[in-house]
Each structure stands twice: as C-alpha cells, then as structure tokens.
C-alpha cells in the first residue's frame, strides 16, 4: 500500500489505481472557531486536486470532517464512496451528488471493495459515534484508531486479526491518548509497526517522546510504501 | 411456502390460506420526493386487491413503508396483524382500524401465529430501528434481512437456527450491502438458498454479478413454492 | 401470600399485615379516551378504601397508571412507598405528599422491605420503559411480567431464580402476547404455576384457550392464598 500522511489525522492510501482518503484536513477552518488551533503545517495543494474513489471519515469534529477540504472532492459530478459513522454521516451527505454513495459506517460494519475492505471499530471520544477503521488489503491490516482514549470497549470491538500497521493519536489533549496510553495501546494491540499521527498541526508535540522500537514517523506529504 | 416477489423488497408469503405481505411497494411514491428513484418495474394491480392477514414492515423508509400501497390493505374495516419496529410502528398505526392489531416488533421479539412464527432480528441501516425477520413455517426458516449493511451486531442478534432461505439486498447503495458483502453475508449465514432482492426498481443492478452456487433469482410477480 | 386479582393487570398482595397494590385499575377512565375500551367488569369499591403500604406501577399506560384510581391511595397524608419506572415515575410523583416515597424502579433495580423484595425486570412494550416485577416473599418468587411481548431482552434481564408463580398478559393486542407466545413464555420460564391476567376488561378473551396444565385462573375480587 502506498501511504501519504497529510498532517493531523489525514491519510491517503493508494492501491491498484484506487485512492482512499481518510480524515483529510487541508484548510485552516478550525482556527476560525478556535484561534489557538491554527495550522502549524503548510497546505500542499496537490492533494486538493486528486479525485478519490473513497473517503473515510472517523467522526464529526472539524479537523476530521472538514467541509473546506471535502468540497474539493465531493460535488454533483463526483463518484465517491463515503464511509462515515452516525452524526458525521448525516453531516457529510449534505454534499449530495447522485453518483456519490454515502454509507453509514458504525462500529461493527464491514464494507468490502474488490481492492480493499474496511471494518469500522469503536473509538472512545467526545463524539460518541466516533470510529476507528481497519483497512484490509493484500493480506495486510492497517488499523487507524481514529481519535480515541484507551478504553476497553475499543479492544472488545476489534476483530481477531493481526495488525500490521497501527496509526494512532499521541497528542494527549482533546480526548486523545497521551504518550503513556498510546504506548500501552500499541503494545496491547501487538502491531508490527506503529505510526503516530495527530500531532504537529495544533501543537508542538514531539513524537520522539513515545518510546517504541517499532515506531515509524511518516514524513509529511511524502508517500511511502507500507 | 408459496412466495411471490413483488419487486424491491416486497414479498408475499402464502401458507394454509393465510397471506403475509412484507414491505410491499406497489406505487411510485418515492419518485415524488426523489425523482431519480422512479419505478423501473410495472405495478401488477392484482396484488393491490388481496386481503392480507399479516403485514410485516422492516423499517420506515418509503419503499418499505409505503402509504400509497398500504392504504389498499389497511382500513377501518380490515383485520390485519401488523408487525413493525419502533418508528415504523408509530407511523403505520395512524391507519387505525379497531380490528387491526399493530404490534411493536423490535429486535428480539417473536410473534407466533398458528400458521407461522415471526422473529425480529437486527438490521444495520440508516433507520436505526430497522429489523430483519425470520419467518418459521412447517419446519423451515425464511430469513429476510431487511435493508442492511454487513455488521457484527446483525449476526449477534440471530437465533441459533439453520436458515433454509435467505432474502437479502444486493444493490450496494442507500446503506445496503454491495455484491461483495452480500456474498460474504450469505456464506457466513450458511443458508441453503440465497435470494437477492432490492434491485431493479430504482437501478439496473444485475443479480448475475453476485456469484453464489445456491443463488435463486425470483421471477417478478410469479409465485414459486419454496 | 394472600393475593386478589382486581381485573386487568391489577393485583393486591397481602403479607404480614402489609398491603401491596400492583397496577390497580378501578375506574372507567380509559373509555373517556378510547370509547371501545369500556369496562366489561364491575368496580368493587371495597378496594378503593384500602390503605396500601406499597404501590408498584409497571408502566405509564392509563389502565396501569390510572390517576382516577390512584387518587384514592395517594394524598398529602398517605405514607406509601411507590415503585415506578422512568416516565411513570415522573407522572405519579405529581401526587406529592411528604410521607410518600416515590422510588425510580427501572429494569435491574431491587427494592427490599422487611416483608418482601421487589426486583424490576424488562418488559417489551410500547412504553419502552415498561417493567415487570419479581416479588420475593417467604422463599417464594412471584413474577408479574407487566405488559410485554415475547422478546429475548426480557429473558436476559431475569435473575437466576426459580419462579413459583408467573402472572402474564394473554390478550394479544396492545403489544401484549397472544395465547401462543404466552404459552411459550410460560414454558421457557418454567414457572410452577401460571396465572393469566390482562383479559376480560376491554375484551371477551377466554383464558381457557391457553393450554397449560399448571394454569390457574384467579376469581375476580376474591382473595386466594398462593
């Protein structure tokens, strides 16, 4: 899988010519409501011009479901399969478009395409419908936890499968895990590789403070093969 | 059991002189709200003239709970037992009629008649009260999933019984399973026979795209014995 | 336990000089709203003059929480412990009275007195807060299901204890079990004795149609020792 970190929780997955966007935040819209949460990272406008096949939104907060970003992908003429949990689903489907397929994606649901599968799992967050997602492709499992605290219900919701790559928040504010709990989370999951995300956008969090041998910090806006 | 597919999710079950209608959609009412969702199938008016003993409604969406169809069956003088989950139940009981028995039919409830039993199970859909129903008759189980995605909570809600005939949506939009997940669903249920429904009314979906050896496509408006 | 059936779901339990009323309906108030649901049974005014120690209300429908009946028992000067689930509790506490104790009695709660214990269990009904109650006294368990359909969540809510006497609705309308499901319910509970209630008030239902060897039909307004 070709993977590009877009900053904050934004990810672009590419496989077999298909483009999957997860929680893209490529604007400064949050700062209009919360001035202290201005972007510390530039916007790479190349990523506003792509035509995604799928968009996955993990919850309704504005740095995950960002209408100023999404309006570049969703229109009357686009053909996108959009996966979003209750709340976010009601919000994002207001983009309309008869060729877009807005799929309710609550904890427990699997949506399968020929190129990848998507399983919604629980996230424990202030949006109580928040989810994480496990993307299955070519025999590998990529688990993006979504914004979450360390909660037993998250573990109970997970299918019995090995996780190859774990993407998780480490910023410790806004109902996300801090370094300690993110480390415990990663160890409990037993993922082969751990990728910290959700830092550097509204803060100066240093991912080197999370001590894990199998940690991998992705370079911003540069694709890697994972 | 004598079974007639009425198009979309509509089914007529007949046994021992009793008539059971499930989600009949025999109008073009949806097109008034969503013009693109006009009927692609004719209305066979014979089925508007029957006098059902029971009506099962799986959820409140207009192609399942269609007042323009239901007004042919429910009146002050009819004697129908109506099973419907929360939301749909509140809506359909507005037809009134002192001899009609409107039964709340949420996930987990069984309603038994001498000629058949009806068990409500979970469906995962944008109407969060949506159900599926397992009809038990003469030692056989007919499982109509209702509109649903592939979700673990659906499987958890199922009683421990073999399914002889599985009726499930395959259209892949409007929070229904696509071919991939419908096939996985059928294989996990282990049904002896799989009957795709919920296609051909608002779309050109081709049921031959779902590859299952035990698949059976019902002819429209023609009764079969299953 | 000395038990008197008051018609419909009304019961008077007496033990050790204490009087417990459950869902007393001793008026014709329902007929004012629903003329077809007029009383088919006389009112025995003796039972309006008692001073109960406890009142248990299983849900908010007017043949269970009947203000025209309850005003005979609840006043500024009465000393009654009232157990009622959400909804019914908000409604009944409007009777006030500083010596009355209005206890919220939702599924899962146990309230214990020296003479008896009361355990709230789930009922599946159109009042979604509806409960049943298991009265424990002198080593025996009396389970009054409340108005309910046959639903798995009811069975899941039950404590692991033998039921000596099971009181259950059999009228088959208004979201109550019919004969078939009431019989299945009784068999699944495995109660030693089964007592049909909730018939004869608004209908001509004949309890002899429910075939159970351990069935006991109580005489109206006559106390029996159970």
XYZ file of C-alpha atoms in Angstrom:
678
model
C 0.000 0.000 0.000
C 1.225 3.462 -0.897
C 0.523 5.770 2.032
C 0.872 9.533 2.411
C 0.436 11.379 5.681
C -1.438 14.631 5.083
C -0.896 16.028 8.575
C -3.136 15.740 11.673
C -5.166 12.532 11.110
C -5.248 12.842 7.326
C -4.049 9.876 5.282
C -4.076 8.971 1.607
C -3.975 5.260 0.787
C -3.374 4.195 -2.813
C -3.637 0.686 -4.224
C -4.324 -0.658 -7.709
C -5.033 2.803 -9.062
C -7.600 3.499 -6.315
C -7.325 6.471 -3.966
C -8.674 6.341 -0.417
C -8.709 9.500 1.700
C -9.096 9.282 5.471
C -9.938 12.390 7.538
C -8.229 14.894 5.237
C -7.686 18.310 6.849
C -6.220 20.653 4.265
C -7.573 24.034 5.335
C -7.349 26.334 8.343
C -11.061 26.196 9.137
C -10.663 25.178 12.780
C -8.810 28.425 13.543
C -11.929 30.400 12.630
C -13.697 28.876 15.634
C -10.709 28.199 17.902
C -7.995 30.791 17.080
C -5.343 28.945 19.111
C -5.775 25.926 16.840
C -4.245 27.489 13.756
C -2.238 25.401 11.303
C 1.431 24.909 12.144
C 1.881 22.984 8.892
C 1.607 24.231 5.292
C -1.121 23.062 2.938
C 0.156 21.039 -0.013
C -2.356 21.963 -2.682
C -1.530 18.933 -4.846
C -3.708 16.903 -2.508
C -6.726 19.133 -3.056
C -6.682 18.211 -6.734
C -6.912 14.441 -6.501
C -10.099 12.522 -7.324
C -10.571 9.993 -4.532
C -12.536 6.780 -5.026
C -13.311 6.537 -1.334
C -13.385 8.882 1.645
C -13.474 7.571 5.202
C -14.463 9.991 7.971
C -13.964 8.742 11.530
C -16.075 11.358 13.351
C -17.666 14.753 13.039
C -15.025 17.071 14.534
C -13.851 19.763 12.153
C -10.245 18.584 11.845
C -11.612 15.212 10.619
C -14.786 16.172 8.772
C -13.627 19.445 7.225
C -16.065 20.861 4.713
C -13.492 23.334 3.359
C -11.381 20.346 2.366
C -14.158 17.959 1.364
C -15.742 20.406 -1.082
C -12.736 19.741 -3.329
C -13.712 16.064 -3.639
C -17.480 15.901 -3.315
C -19.727 17.518 -5.875
C -22.715 16.797 -8.090
C -20.378 15.170 -10.608
C -18.069 13.157 -8.370
C -18.357 9.392 -7.860
C -17.092 8.720 -4.371
C -17.983 6.042 -1.847
C -18.054 7.825 1.507
C -17.909 5.860 4.764
C -18.880 7.772 7.914
C -20.463 6.907 11.279
C -23.780 8.283 12.569
C -23.611 12.030 13.057
C -20.768 12.505 10.598
C -22.832 10.575 8.024
C -25.820 12.888 8.438
C -23.476 15.872 8.034
C -21.378 14.781 5.073
C -24.265 13.573 2.946
C -25.390 17.195 2.658
C -22.767 17.385 -0.145
C -25.241 15.317 -2.172
C -24.463 14.162 -5.703
C -26.380 11.277 -7.222
C -23.200 9.327 -8.020
C -21.754 9.602 -4.522
C -22.591 6.680 -2.215
C -22.839 7.767 1.414
C -22.581 4.630 3.541
C -23.391 4.611 7.258
C -20.282 3.184 8.857
C -20.900 2.493 12.534
C -18.948 0.181 14.815
C -19.252 -3.396 13.582
C -19.867 -2.688 9.902
C -17.623 -4.031 7.140
C -17.671 -2.533 3.643
C -15.807 -4.521 1.018
C -14.472 -3.382 -2.346
C -12.513 -5.534 -4.779
C -9.290 -3.658 -3.894
C -9.692 -3.388 -0.086
C -12.013 -3.996 2.869
C -12.991 -1.518 5.574
C -14.080 -2.542 9.060
C -15.471 0.051 11.487
C -14.395 -0.438 15.101
C -15.115 1.600 18.173
C -13.218 4.722 19.147
C -13.766 6.306 22.562
C -14.047 10.019 22.002
C -16.202 13.042 22.756
C -18.136 12.306 19.550
C -19.682 9.116 20.921
C -20.216 7.735 17.412
C -16.505 8.017 16.617
C -14.928 5.014 14.966
C -11.598 3.619 14.003
C -11.137 1.708 10.782
C -9.172 -1.394 9.831
C -8.254 -1.379 6.167
C -7.508 -4.828 4.790
C -5.529 -5.048 1.562
C -3.448 -7.776 0.009
C -3.286 -9.786 3.225
C -2.229 -6.867 5.408
C -4.243 -4.982 8.028
C -3.883 -1.246 8.590
C -5.640 -0.094 11.772
C -6.325 3.636 12.056
C -7.716 4.060 15.575
C -9.349 7.440 14.966
C -9.335 9.926 17.818
C -9.595 7.813 20.936
C -8.789 7.317 24.580
C -7.580 3.995 25.972
C -10.888 2.194 26.631
C -11.796 -1.493 26.970
C -14.747 -1.167 24.591
C -12.299 -0.309 21.828
C -10.448 -3.578 22.353
C -13.699 -5.537 22.582
C -14.766 -4.186 19.188
C -11.673 -5.436 17.362
C -11.867 -8.469 15.110
C -9.474 -11.320 15.775
C -6.794 -10.436 13.230
C -3.139 -9.436 13.354
C -2.463 -5.740 12.802
C 0.480 -4.939 10.548
C 0.354 -1.166 10.801
C -1.227 0.812 13.643
C -1.944 4.534 13.206
C -2.854 6.285 16.460
C -3.104 9.746 18.044
C -0.489 10.728 20.617
C -1.271 14.384 21.365
C -2.873 13.747 24.771
C -5.469 16.510 24.556
C -8.974 16.748 23.099
C -9.817 13.219 24.292
C -6.876 11.539 22.632
C -4.313 9.262 24.272
C -1.117 10.708 25.693
C 2.309 9.070 25.184
C 1.810 6.662 28.071
C -1.527 5.321 26.935
C -0.650 5.367 23.246
C 2.376 3.199 24.094
C 0.241 0.821 26.177
C -2.331 0.738 23.379
C 0.299 -0.155 20.791
C 1.789 -2.858 22.992
C -1.613 -4.385 23.705
C -2.524 -4.442 20.010
C 0.821 -6.049 19.264
C 1.071 -4.269 15.926
C 4.173 -4.935 13.863
C 4.611 -1.217 13.128
C 3.262 1.823 14.996
C 2.733 5.161 13.286
C 1.967 8.193 15.478
C -0.354 10.721 13.878
C -2.493 13.650 15.081
C 0.371 15.886 16.218
C 2.190 18.910 14.852
C -0.894 20.618 13.435
C -2.198 22.494 16.503
C 0.751 21.797 18.826
C 4.492 21.197 19.076
C 4.236 17.610 20.237
C 7.446 15.685 19.582
C 6.788 12.078 18.509
C 10.263 11.034 19.678
C 8.873 11.111 23.222
C 6.881 7.935 22.579
C 9.422 5.154 23.075
C 8.640 2.151 20.927
C 11.143 0.126 18.943
C 8.692 -0.470 16.117
C 7.620 3.172 15.789
C 7.705 4.805 12.380
C 7.149 8.571 11.939
C 5.889 9.341 8.468
C 7.260 12.315 6.539
C 4.594 14.912 5.793
C 3.148 14.824 2.249
C 5.653 12.194 1.040
C 4.348 8.808 0.008
C 5.829 5.666 1.485
C 5.170 2.011 0.675
C 3.942 0.137 3.772
C -44.499 -21.855 1.367
C -45.831 -20.090 -1.702
C -43.753 -16.970 -2.292
C -44.163 -14.105 -4.747
C -41.593 -11.375 -5.254
C -43.352 -8.028 -5.680
C -40.239 -6.080 -6.683
C -37.820 -4.111 -4.485
C -38.105 -5.708 -1.014
C -41.751 -6.653 -1.399
C -42.725 -10.280 -0.769
C -45.988 -12.169 -0.483
C -45.891 -15.371 1.555
C -48.895 -17.692 1.457
C -49.496 -20.740 3.637
C -52.640 -22.532 4.756
C -54.873 -19.906 3.209
C -53.099 -17.104 5.055
C -51.482 -14.172 3.248
C -48.415 -12.405 4.663
C -47.152 -9.237 2.985
C -43.642 -7.979 3.668
C -42.606 -4.420 2.677
C -44.931 -4.149 -0.341
C -44.041 -1.256 -2.655
C -46.647 -1.055 -5.386
C -46.734 2.647 -6.195
C -44.360 5.297 -7.497
C -44.485 7.442 -4.365
C -40.718 7.617 -3.833
C -40.279 9.407 -7.180
C -42.337 12.321 -5.878
C -39.581 13.048 -3.347
C -36.554 11.678 -5.220
C -37.266 11.968 -8.969
C -34.299 9.765 -9.908
C -35.854 6.910 -7.941
C -38.740 6.302 -10.286
C -40.125 2.794 -10.847
C -38.317 0.712 -13.473
C -40.842 -2.089 -12.964
C -44.583 -2.133 -13.730
C -47.216 -2.344 -10.999
C -49.211 -5.568 -11.043
C -52.562 -4.367 -9.745
C -53.728 -7.866 -8.787
C -51.595 -7.522 -5.684
C -53.328 -4.343 -4.582
C -56.582 -6.288 -4.324
C -55.572 -9.016 -1.935
C -56.684 -9.066 1.697
C -53.597 -9.869 3.771
C -53.811 -11.479 7.207
C -50.463 -10.065 8.221
C -48.202 -7.227 7.120
C -44.572 -7.040 8.204
C -42.745 -3.725 7.769
C -38.988 -3.789 8.344
C -38.366 -0.031 8.648
C -39.811 3.372 7.924
C -38.296 4.249 4.532
C -40.863 4.933 1.844
C -40.019 1.973 -0.395
C -40.752 -0.317 2.593
C -43.461 1.552 4.473
C -45.386 2.955 1.518
C -48.658 4.554 2.483
C -49.878 4.650 -1.130
C -49.618 0.861 -1.153
C -50.710 0.167 2.408
C -53.951 2.127 2.093
C -55.197 -0.724 -0.106
C -54.878 -3.173 2.805
C -55.441 -1.166 5.984
C -58.778 0.491 6.690
C -61.415 0.822 9.376
C -62.866 -2.498 8.296
C -59.746 -4.616 7.745
C -58.486 -7.221 10.219
C -54.741 -7.315 9.813
C -51.961 -8.094 12.259
C -49.221 -5.575 11.511
C -45.663 -6.124 12.762
C -43.361 -3.087 12.635
C -40.378 -1.821 14.649
C -40.249 1.459 16.600
C -40.626 4.455 14.305
C -42.350 2.486 11.563
C -44.854 1.252 14.186
C -45.709 4.793 15.278
C -46.207 5.722 11.625
C -48.247 2.789 10.366
C -50.672 2.707 13.270
C -52.020 6.027 12.035
C -54.054 3.870 9.623
C -56.108 2.939 12.704
C -58.984 0.483 12.487
C -60.219 -1.224 15.644
C -59.777 -4.700 14.166
C -56.196 -4.147 13.061
C -53.565 -5.219 15.595
C -50.441 -3.065 15.410
C -47.658 -4.967 17.174
C -44.353 -3.341 18.088
C -41.760 -5.601 16.524
C -38.287 -4.613 17.655
C -35.137 -6.729 17.559
C -35.546 -9.752 19.831
C -39.335 -10.064 19.676
C -41.102 -13.203 18.479
C -44.749 -13.141 17.415
C -46.339 -16.538 16.882
C -49.435 -17.458 14.907
C -50.764 -20.969 14.406
C -49.573 -20.959 10.780
C -46.132 -19.302 11.204
C -43.779 -17.575 13.629
C -42.020 -14.242 13.158
C -38.759 -13.320 14.863
C -37.386 -9.781 14.632
C -33.602 -9.551 14.300
C -31.315 -6.563 13.895
C -30.679 -4.841 10.599
C -27.919 -2.193 10.332
C -29.370 0.674 8.366
C -29.851 4.422 8.401
C -33.192 3.846 10.161
C -31.510 2.643 13.329
C -34.660 0.716 14.376
C -34.610 -1.330 11.173
C -35.116 -5.057 11.537
C -34.909 -8.245 9.590
C -37.400 -11.050 10.135
C -37.107 -14.817 10.293
C -40.350 -16.497 9.292
C -40.685 -20.034 10.613
C -43.196 -22.305 8.917
C -43.535 -26.052 8.735
C -40.013 -26.661 9.988
C -38.371 -24.246 7.582
C -36.787 -20.846 8.286
C -37.035 -17.948 5.836
C -34.712 -15.077 6.791
C -35.451 -11.706 5.183
C -32.575 -9.482 6.295
C -34.302 -6.167 5.613
C -32.183 -3.296 4.329
C -28.821 -3.784 5.978
C -25.107 -3.411 5.829
C -22.721 -6.198 6.862
C -22.427 -5.589 10.607
C -21.438 -7.825 13.523
C -24.464 -6.763 15.574
C -26.732 -8.346 12.966
C -25.053 -11.726 13.398
C -25.152 -11.402 17.194
C -28.937 -10.902 17.055
C -29.637 -14.137 15.174
C -31.134 -17.134 16.936
C -29.270 -20.420 16.707
C -31.244 -21.990 13.868
C -30.474 -23.158 10.342
C -31.688 -20.830 7.590
C -33.280 -22.532 4.597
C -33.934 -19.423 2.511
C -32.080 -16.121 2.830
C -33.520 -12.980 1.168
C -31.074 -10.073 1.117
C -30.417 -6.720 -0.595
C -27.583 -6.512 -3.085
C -27.907 -3.004 -4.561
C -24.963 -1.516 -2.668
C -26.420 1.955 -2.180
C -28.709 3.545 0.378
C -26.958 1.650 3.182
C -27.426 -1.790 1.690
C -24.750 -4.375 1.068
C -22.945 -4.471 -2.260
C -22.218 -7.756 -4.115
C -19.043 -8.411 -2.135
C -20.619 -8.076 1.279
C -23.910 -9.736 0.305
C -21.907 -12.772 -0.800
C -19.893 -12.786 2.435
C -23.139 -12.400 4.394
C -24.738 -15.366 2.623
C -21.686 -17.541 3.143
C -21.487 -16.669 6.840
C -25.176 -17.433 7.374
C -24.718 -20.721 5.562
C -28.202 -20.558 4.073
C -29.249 -23.408 1.823
C -30.696 -20.996 -0.745
C -29.953 -17.302 -1.318
C -32.462 -14.968 -2.950
C -31.278 -11.499 -3.957
C -33.919 -8.788 -3.652
C -33.949 -4.972 -3.552
C -32.693 -4.409 -7.085
C -34.227 -3.475 -10.420
C -36.689 -0.941 -9.023
C -34.543 2.198 -8.861
C -31.476 0.841 -10.661
C -30.161 -1.509 -13.326
C -28.319 -3.791 -10.929
C -27.722 -7.232 -12.446
C -28.094 -10.048 -9.908
C -25.904 -12.315 -12.013
C -22.943 -10.344 -10.670
C -23.311 -11.969 -7.286
C -21.606 -15.333 -7.672
C -23.139 -17.978 -5.445
C -23.949 -21.561 -6.419
C -27.076 -21.626 -4.282
C -28.466 -18.340 -5.590
C -32.027 -18.202 -6.848
C -33.427 -15.126 -8.606
C -37.201 -14.976 -8.283
C -39.355 -14.010 -11.259
C -41.290 -10.801 -10.660
C -44.960 -11.242 -9.687
C -44.891 -15.027 -10.252
C -45.419 -17.304 -7.296
C -42.956 -20.073 -6.553
C -43.052 -22.820 -3.938
C -40.007 -22.646 -1.646
C -49.103 -14.667 50.192
C -52.724 -13.564 50.045
C -53.465 -12.429 46.501
C -56.522 -10.757 44.978
C -56.998 -10.157 41.265
C -58.580 -6.743 40.705
C -59.215 -7.219 36.984
C -56.969 -6.251 34.036
C -53.398 -6.225 35.444
C -54.470 -5.132 38.938
C -53.272 -7.245 41.874
C -53.379 -6.889 45.638
C -50.703 -8.783 47.565
C -51.027 -9.041 51.362
C -48.447 -10.412 53.786
C -47.767 -9.763 57.476
C -50.369 -7.028 57.614
C -48.807 -5.186 54.663
C -50.767 -4.338 51.522
C -49.072 -4.117 48.116
C -51.043 -2.847 45.116
C -49.830 -3.511 41.605
C -51.298 -1.616 38.633
C -54.791 -1.142 40.113
C -57.410 -0.097 37.541
C -60.681 0.567 39.336
C -62.278 3.236 37.177
C -63.541 3.630 33.631
C -61.092 6.376 32.710
C -59.714 4.692 29.588
C -63.165 4.772 27.942
C -63.082 8.582 28.008
C -60.182 8.492 25.532
C -60.892 5.202 23.760
C -64.667 4.587 23.872
C -64.324 0.988 22.688
C -62.224 0.211 25.761
C -65.019 0.498 28.288
C -65.097 -1.683 31.401
C -66.663 -5.127 30.961
C -66.180 -5.796 34.682
C -67.801 -4.094 37.689
C -65.824 -1.967 40.142
C -65.629 -3.427 43.648
C -65.474 -0.275 45.731
C -64.085 -2.086 48.788
C -60.718 -1.959 47.096
C -60.812 1.811 46.744
C -60.932 2.125 50.517
C -57.816 0.220 51.479
C -54.630 1.940 52.643
C -51.744 0.325 50.760
C -48.203 0.296 52.124
C -46.748 -0.047 48.653
C -47.861 0.605 45.098
C -45.994 -0.839 42.120
C -46.698 0.654 38.681
C -45.229 -1.231 35.717
C -45.634 1.478 33.058
C -47.435 4.672 32.195
C -50.457 3.455 30.203
C -53.768 4.502 31.695
C -55.005 1.012 32.585
C -51.865 0.580 34.714
C -51.159 4.081 35.973
C -54.739 5.253 36.491
C -54.980 8.574 38.293
C -58.715 8.135 38.960
C -57.828 5.023 40.945
C -54.574 6.202 42.491
C -56.115 9.373 43.955
C -57.841 7.098 46.473
C -54.480 5.950 47.848
C -52.060 8.837 47.369
C -52.586 12.135 49.159
C -50.769 14.641 51.312
C -51.414 12.453 54.338
C -50.709 8.973 52.983
C -47.477 7.050 53.658
C -46.919 4.879 50.639
C -43.752 3.587 49.019
C -44.340 3.851 45.267
C -42.177 1.923 42.801
C -42.421 3.045 39.161
C -40.093 3.104 36.143
C -38.972 6.227 34.258
C -41.898 8.006 32.663
C -44.442 6.506 35.034
C -42.298 7.734 37.950
C -42.268 11.323 36.657
C -46.036 11.124 36.275
C -47.049 9.514 39.564
C -44.868 11.692 41.772
C -47.127 14.611 40.852
C -49.415 13.224 43.597
C -46.810 14.578 46.030
C -47.176 14.102 49.791
C -44.155 14.436 52.045
C -44.641 10.979 53.570
C -44.906 9.183 50.234
C -41.647 7.769 48.887
C -41.516 7.741 45.084
C -38.783 5.318 44.052
C -37.488 5.136 40.479
C -37.815 1.479 39.592
C -36.165 0.730 36.268
C -35.032 -2.635 34.914
C -32.326 -4.047 37.171
C -33.267 -2.267 40.412
C -34.111 -4.192 43.582
C -36.002 -2.545 46.452
C -36.133 -4.558 49.677
C -38.540 -4.254 52.596
C -38.578 -6.475 55.697
C -41.688 -8.264 54.426
C -40.827 -8.636 50.727
C -38.323 -7.739 47.980
C -39.093 -6.221 44.581
C -36.909 -6.688 41.515
C -37.583 -4.735 38.334
C -37.030 -6.671 35.100
C -37.514 -5.696 31.481
C -40.855 -5.745 29.717
C -41.026 -5.234 25.932
C -43.891 -2.859 25.302
C -44.823 0.347 23.515
C -43.838 2.237 26.691
C -40.162 1.428 26.239
C -39.516 1.940 29.988
C -42.068 -0.725 30.919
C -41.005 -3.243 33.537
C -42.076 -6.473 35.092
C -41.546 -7.163 38.776
C -40.475 -10.209 40.752
C -41.827 -10.123 44.269
C -39.874 -12.280 46.689
C -41.573 -13.268 49.930
C -41.014 -16.094 52.385
C -38.827 -18.043 49.960
C -41.227 -17.780 47.040
C -40.935 -15.743 43.857
C -43.957 -14.145 42.184
C -43.128 -12.817 38.707
C -45.574 -10.312 37.231
C -44.324 -9.751 33.688
C -46.121 -6.449 33.105
C -47.460 -5.757 29.646
C -44.999 -7.404 27.314
C -44.299 -9.139 24.068
C -42.102 -12.242 23.831
C -38.638 -10.716 23.487
C -35.146 -12.048 24.180
C -34.171 -8.941 26.146
C -36.845 -9.816 28.728
C -35.273 -13.209 29.358
C -31.800 -11.685 29.515
C -32.980 -9.327 32.277
C -34.213 -12.080 34.603
C -32.251 -13.075 37.695
C -31.267 -16.721 38.068
C -34.057 -17.810 40.406
C -36.950 -20.261 40.232
C -40.346 -18.676 39.658
C -43.185 -20.125 41.723
C -45.998 -18.029 40.295
C -45.979 -16.323 36.907
C -48.585 -13.636 36.114
C -48.702 -12.680 32.450
C -50.897 -10.971 29.842
C -52.628 -13.128 27.241
C -54.879 -10.688 25.383
C -52.726 -10.488 22.230
C -53.400 -6.842 21.437
C -51.886 -3.544 22.536
C -48.396 -5.054 22.429
C -49.148 -7.967 24.706
C -48.503 -11.632 23.997
C -51.170 -13.751 22.369
C -52.018 -17.300 23.549
C -49.233 -18.873 21.510
C -46.461 -16.654 22.817
C -47.793 -16.511 26.377
C -47.679 -20.309 26.469
C -44.132 -20.349 25.062
C -43.158 -17.677 27.600
C -44.541 -19.705 30.498
C -42.812 -22.861 29.326
C -39.480 -21.081 28.910
C -39.699 -19.546 32.393
C -40.577 -22.958 33.798
C -42.852 -21.453 36.422
C -44.600 -23.852 38.786
C -47.911 -22.038 38.357
C -49.103 -19.736 35.561
C -51.783 -17.108 36.108
C -53.220 -15.341 33.050
C -54.181 -11.716 33.643
C -54.956 -8.687 31.469
C -58.121 -10.058 29.848
C -61.851 -9.574 30.308
C -61.688 -5.851 30.952
C -61.708 -4.465 27.403
C -62.383 -7.747 25.568
C -64.029 -11.151 25.677
C -60.810 -13.140 25.694
C -61.336 -16.638 27.102
C -58.381 -17.834 29.207
C -59.340 -21.460 28.615
C -57.793 -21.074 25.157
C -54.307 -21.042 26.641
C -53.497 -24.706 27.218
C -51.175 -25.221 30.146
C -51.509 -27.908 32.829
C -50.213 -25.609 35.554
C -52.537 -22.703 34.660
C -54.620 -21.120 37.387
C -57.304 -18.547 36.593
C -57.968 -16.312 39.583
C -61.525 -15.367 40.562
C -62.150 -11.635 40.300
C -62.030 -9.716 43.617
C -61.695 -12.888 45.710
C -58.524 -13.437 47.680
C -56.590 -16.671 47.362
C -53.519 -17.921 49.223
C -50.670 -18.664 46.816
